[in-house]
Amino acid sequence: MLIIRIDYSLEEILLCGLVGTLAGCDDWIELVDFCNERIDFLREYLPYENGIPSDDTFRRVFSHLDSKQFQECFTKWVCDIQEEIGVHIAIDGKTLRGSASSGKRPLHMVSAFSSEMRLVLGQCVTHEKSNEISAIPELLKIIALKDAVVTIDAMGCQKHIASDICEAGGHYILALKGNQKTLHRDVVDYFEDDVLTKDLEIFTTTSKEHGRIEERSIRKSSDISWLVDMHQGWSNLNTIIEIMSKRTVKEEATIEKRYYITDLKGENLENLLKFIRSHWSIENSLHWVLDVVFKEDYNQCHVKNEAQNLAILRHTALNLIRKNKSPKTSIKTTRKKASWSTHTLRNMLI
């Protein structure tokens, strides 16, 4: 008869993982050492009758933990801690480069991010960037979209994705590029026609920093029945947008034009520009932080579900840090303070 001995509860293992990640541990060995130093603190929450698990135990548990259920727990927890997520949600993907192994591609994680609250709302994994098209609809199912404005780059500019967002009560602004070749060409041709666009309102912002001047101009048109007739199947397509960015460095100017489609109709130009510019917060406030502060790309975990579950754990830790850190304290410093002070660590877990 097979006898299975259980020395540690799943809750004890997950708490160690979260506390270690909050405190700046970047691998299982560091996490075990830190938790052994903080075992009295951990016993304020759970018994840990058999002490702290070994690094092999952590690795084994996180590789076998059901990632889908772990993700569902994360999404429910986000809803519990934050009733208000803001108006804007950015969706974008990031490759977990350290998850690659011999004969296995690295995982690609698609995340939803509240740019106003700076919280990760949910995530979905795929094994290739090209599969974002199939991963995004799965992600949309697990987050609340009612009245939210969702921005996605050109990879997500698909009819079924626009439809999913509208059916969930949200609004979309989708970047338009060559993957929608004829639609993109028709929108570009429209904005390049001076006769058709002569009466369009323009909103412009200018910023000066680091020796460069950046000027952004936005135009929109909701008089697009001709376009909707030509390109049927786009849910509630109401407006097309052009943004022109002019960057001047040492009197040399470069100009770039970008195009978008949206179901929004009465939104003013300033708000549309704000939504579109806020999309890049997912790069600066999530992906960059995961790489530079949490060293995600250097974490070479690639056994079964290990990489995906650790990504969810990092998202959980980042949300807790953002929710509780002092406004003028960096995330890096907050993690250090969590490693130095049980008081700081305790406050993050409240």
XYZ file of C-alpha atoms in Angstrom:
350
model
C 0.000 0.000 0.000
C 1.323 3.393 -1.029
C 1.603 5.822 1.875
C 1.873 9.503 1.013
C 3.251 11.799 3.693
C 2.255 15.444 3.543
C 4.662 17.701 5.421
C 3.462 21.073 4.134
C 0.093 22.480 3.166
C -0.357 24.196 -0.189
C -1.199 27.393 1.704
C 2.183 27.270 3.482
C 4.027 26.844 0.195
C 2.110 29.632 -1.547
C 2.623 32.029 1.378
C 6.361 31.384 1.294
C 6.382 31.997 -2.454
C 4.508 35.276 -2.108
C 6.512 36.563 0.870
C 9.796 35.675 -0.803
C 8.782 37.375 -4.051
C 7.702 40.519 -2.177
C 11.057 40.583 -0.403
C 13.154 40.357 -3.570
C 14.023 36.647 -3.765
C 14.871 35.768 -7.373
C 15.201 31.965 -7.147
C 14.078 29.074 -4.974
C 17.311 28.841 -2.967
C 17.136 32.523 -1.998
C 13.479 32.068 -1.100
C 14.198 29.101 1.195
C 17.001 30.995 2.957
C 14.821 34.074 3.439
C 11.826 32.107 4.739
C 14.023 30.242 7.214
C 15.163 33.631 8.542
C 11.533 34.802 8.767
C 9.895 31.613 10.005
C 8.614 33.261 13.194
C 6.895 35.889 11.048
C 5.391 33.216 8.762
C 4.057 31.349 11.813
C 1.903 34.378 12.600
C -0.217 33.225 9.640
C 0.251 29.435 9.324
C 1.724 26.725 11.607
C 4.763 25.515 9.572
C 5.096 22.572 11.971
C 7.728 20.972 9.723
C 9.644 24.155 9.024
C 10.279 25.565 5.552
C 10.143 23.281 2.474
C 13.276 22.669 0.405
C 13.908 24.380 -2.920
C 13.132 21.080 -4.689
C 9.722 20.971 -2.989
C 8.905 24.516 -4.148
C 10.018 23.691 -7.670
C 7.960 20.488 -7.750
C 4.784 22.096 -6.364
C 4.850 25.124 -8.679
C 5.533 22.942 -11.724
C 2.476 20.767 -10.980
C 0.106 23.462 -9.693
C -2.900 23.883 -12.019
C -2.152 27.190 -13.760
C -5.714 27.769 -14.882
C -7.088 27.469 -11.342
C -4.234 29.588 -9.984
C -5.058 32.251 -12.564
C -8.755 32.150 -11.628
C -7.817 32.654 -7.965
C -5.669 35.631 -8.965
C -8.501 37.236 -10.941
C -10.982 36.780 -8.077
C -8.467 38.241 -5.631
C -7.976 41.341 -7.832
C -11.744 41.895 -7.836
C -11.817 41.571 -4.041
C -9.005 44.056 -3.343
C -9.968 46.659 -5.928
C -13.600 47.462 -6.608
C -12.682 50.322 -8.965
C -10.257 49.481 -11.771
C -10.545 52.705 -13.760
C -11.782 53.320 -17.265
C -8.815 52.183 -19.357
C -7.473 48.632 -19.771
C -4.383 47.929 -21.868
C -3.794 44.431 -23.239
C -0.390 43.344 -24.500
C 1.960 40.363 -24.495
C 5.415 39.693 -23.087
C 7.745 36.776 -23.759
C 9.208 35.017 -20.704
C 12.620 34.411 -22.251
C 13.966 32.367 -19.366
C 11.199 29.778 -19.798
C 12.754 28.431 -23.005
C 14.494 25.065 -22.929
C 15.944 22.609 -25.412
C 13.295 22.019 -28.069
C 10.755 24.214 -26.268
C 9.823 27.779 -27.130
C 9.563 30.361 -24.333
C 6.121 31.138 -22.975
C 4.375 34.298 -24.104
C 2.150 35.871 -21.447
C -0.702 38.169 -22.502
C -1.760 40.493 -19.661
C -4.548 42.970 -18.971
C -3.423 46.087 -17.116
C -5.387 48.944 -15.551
C -3.379 52.018 -16.536
C -5.094 54.254 -13.962
C -4.829 51.929 -10.945
C -1.614 50.316 -12.281
C -2.841 46.847 -11.403
C -2.539 43.592 -13.336
C -6.107 42.397 -13.887
C -5.458 39.006 -15.472
C -3.169 36.985 -17.704
C -3.270 34.196 -20.262
C -0.347 32.178 -21.586
C 0.523 31.095 -25.118
C 3.604 29.435 -26.560
C 4.110 31.920 -29.399
C 3.575 35.649 -29.917
C 1.516 34.903 -33.034
C -0.977 33.062 -30.818
C -1.965 36.282 -29.051
C -4.927 36.296 -31.435
C -6.304 33.183 -29.723
C -5.111 34.095 -26.211
C -6.725 37.544 -26.059
C -10.350 36.236 -26.274
C -9.593 33.859 -23.372
C -8.235 36.774 -21.350
C -11.263 38.931 -22.136
C -13.523 36.252 -20.610
C -11.964 36.515 -17.152
C -11.874 40.302 -16.620
C -14.695 42.794 -16.118
C -15.040 44.956 -19.238
C -18.310 46.806 -18.643
C -17.844 50.497 -19.542
C -14.063 50.038 -19.860
C -12.051 51.239 -22.861
C -9.738 48.445 -24.041
C -6.669 49.252 -26.140
C -4.769 46.545 -28.030
C -1.926 46.766 -30.533
C -2.231 45.681 -34.165
C -1.943 41.960 -33.366
C -5.325 42.161 -31.631
C -7.031 44.138 -34.398
C -9.451 41.318 -35.240
C -13.206 41.310 -35.812
C -13.933 38.621 -33.234
C -11.904 40.451 -30.568
C -13.774 43.716 -31.205
C -17.036 41.750 -31.000
C -16.051 40.068 -27.705
C -15.272 43.440 -26.113
C -18.570 44.985 -27.212
C -20.594 41.957 -26.107
C -19.012 42.264 -22.642
C -20.142 45.889 -22.410
C -16.770 47.478 -23.112
C -15.334 49.717 -25.815
C -12.310 49.146 -28.033
C -9.529 51.184 -29.591
C -7.490 48.911 -31.867
C -4.234 49.834 -33.592
C -4.510 49.438 -37.352
C -1.556 48.227 -39.401
C -0.696 45.944 -42.287
C -2.300 42.823 -40.826
C -5.622 44.427 -41.864
C -4.174 45.457 -45.188
C -7.162 46.810 -47.136
C -8.809 48.448 -44.108
C -5.518 50.105 -43.203
C -5.012 51.335 -46.754
C -8.536 52.787 -46.962
C -8.137 54.634 -43.641
C -4.742 56.026 -44.694
C -6.154 57.146 -48.057
C -9.012 58.931 -46.298
C -6.772 60.949 -43.975
C -4.413 61.826 -46.831
C -7.284 63.354 -48.831
C -7.174 67.092 -48.018
C -10.646 67.678 -49.441
C -12.361 65.011 -47.326
C -10.524 65.986 -44.121
C -10.393 69.771 -44.440
C -13.052 70.321 -41.755
C -11.747 67.765 -39.226
C -10.916 69.082 -35.779
C -7.288 68.733 -34.637
C -6.009 68.467 -31.065
C -2.275 68.926 -30.452
C 0.011 68.491 -27.454
C 3.683 69.477 -27.186
C 6.263 68.278 -24.676
C 9.929 69.145 -24.180
C 12.314 66.856 -22.350
C 15.853 65.512 -22.597
C 16.741 67.855 -25.454
C 13.881 66.830 -27.710
C 10.526 68.303 -28.635
C 7.590 65.973 -29.232
C 4.400 67.168 -30.872
C 1.366 64.914 -31.171
C -1.678 65.733 -33.265
C -4.869 63.702 -33.386
C -7.749 63.767 -35.868
C -10.840 61.592 -36.017
C -13.797 61.018 -38.289
C -17.130 59.406 -37.427
C -18.537 59.999 -40.905
C -17.484 56.546 -42.065
C -20.610 54.799 -43.338
C -18.713 54.256 -46.590
C -15.957 52.416 -44.699
C -18.360 50.304 -42.653
C -20.138 49.238 -45.847
C -16.819 48.236 -47.403
C -15.534 46.389 -44.347
C -18.464 44.652 -42.714
C -18.272 42.610 -39.536
C -16.570 45.140 -37.264
C -18.806 45.475 -34.188
C -20.133 49.006 -33.722
C -17.301 50.551 -35.736
C -17.972 54.274 -35.386
C -14.725 56.216 -35.650
C -11.326 56.143 -37.328
C -8.354 57.972 -35.828
C -5.051 59.351 -37.084
C -2.224 60.352 -34.754
C 0.798 62.204 -36.117
C 3.895 62.291 -33.923
C 6.637 64.752 -34.742
C 9.914 64.437 -32.841
C 12.581 67.119 -33.161
C 16.119 66.480 -31.884
C 18.819 69.049 -32.618
C 16.661 70.630 -35.326
C 16.200 67.270 -37.108
C 12.546 66.215 -37.263
C 11.021 62.773 -37.803
C 7.307 62.227 -38.406
C 5.301 59.067 -37.758
C 1.602 58.482 -38.400
C -0.457 55.806 -36.669
C -4.066 54.758 -37.258
C -6.790 53.286 -35.065
C -10.396 52.106 -35.205
C -12.884 52.360 -32.343
C -16.533 51.911 -31.458
C -16.428 55.192 -29.497
C -18.240 58.019 -31.277
C -18.754 61.066 -29.074
C -15.410 60.906 -27.227
C -13.395 64.110 -27.534
C -9.949 64.153 -29.117
C -8.103 64.824 -25.866
C -9.569 61.725 -24.215
C -8.900 59.541 -27.261
C -5.263 60.634 -27.288
C -5.037 59.957 -23.561
C -6.370 56.406 -23.970
C -3.975 55.660 -26.822
C -0.936 57.089 -25.059
C -1.913 55.290 -21.832
C -1.660 51.969 -23.669
C 2.112 52.126 -23.327
C 1.819 52.115 -19.547
C 1.677 48.335 -19.821
C 5.206 48.412 -21.264
C 6.619 50.960 -18.818
C 4.755 50.064 -15.635
C 4.439 46.285 -16.058
C 6.773 44.658 -18.580
C 9.755 46.889 -17.794
C 9.255 46.446 -14.035
C 9.023 42.654 -14.380
C 12.259 42.552 -16.373
C 14.342 45.102 -14.475
C 13.053 44.844 -10.901
C 11.806 41.241 -10.757
C 14.406 39.932 -13.271
C 11.744 37.868 -15.002
C 13.736 37.196 -18.183
C 16.637 35.809 -16.132
C 14.463 33.316 -14.281
C 15.098 30.000 -16.030
C 12.114 27.982 -14.875
C 10.716 25.799 -17.615
C 9.399 22.588 -16.029
C 5.706 22.051 -16.810
C 3.640 24.908 -15.247
C 6.464 26.453 -13.229
C 7.117 29.524 -15.415
C 3.437 30.417 -15.775
C 2.699 30.027 -12.068
C 5.724 32.122 -11.114
C 4.552 34.847 -13.508
C 1.191 34.905 -11.705
C 3.016 35.051 -8.374
C 5.061 38.050 -9.571
C 1.876 39.781 -10.744
C 0.350 39.188 -7.298
C 3.408 40.605 -5.549
C 3.506 43.627 -7.868
C -0.167 44.395 -7.221
C 0.386 44.198 -3.445
C 3.414 46.470 -3.664
C 1.556 49.000 -5.819
C -1.418 48.901 -3.455
C 0.627 49.483 -0.300
C 3.899 51.264 -1.087
C 4.548 54.929 -0.320
C 4.021 57.214 -3.351
C 7.641 58.418 -3.457
C 9.217 55.006 -2.838
C 10.326 52.910 -5.814
C 9.233 49.298 -6.237
C 12.859 48.185 -5.930
C 13.265 50.010 -2.612
C 9.916 48.721 -1.340
C 11.034 45.134 -1.971
C 14.258 45.806 -0.078
C 12.309 47.281 2.831
C 10.121 44.160 2.846
C 13.261 42.031 3.204
C 14.599 44.213 6.032
C 11.409 44.837 8.006
C 8.664 42.427 9.070
C 6.543 45.507 9.760
C 6.708 46.478 6.084
C 6.071 42.897 5.004
C 3.120 42.578 7.366
C 1.519 45.749 6.031
C 1.734 44.425 2.464
C -0.176 41.276 3.394
C -3.087 43.101 5.024
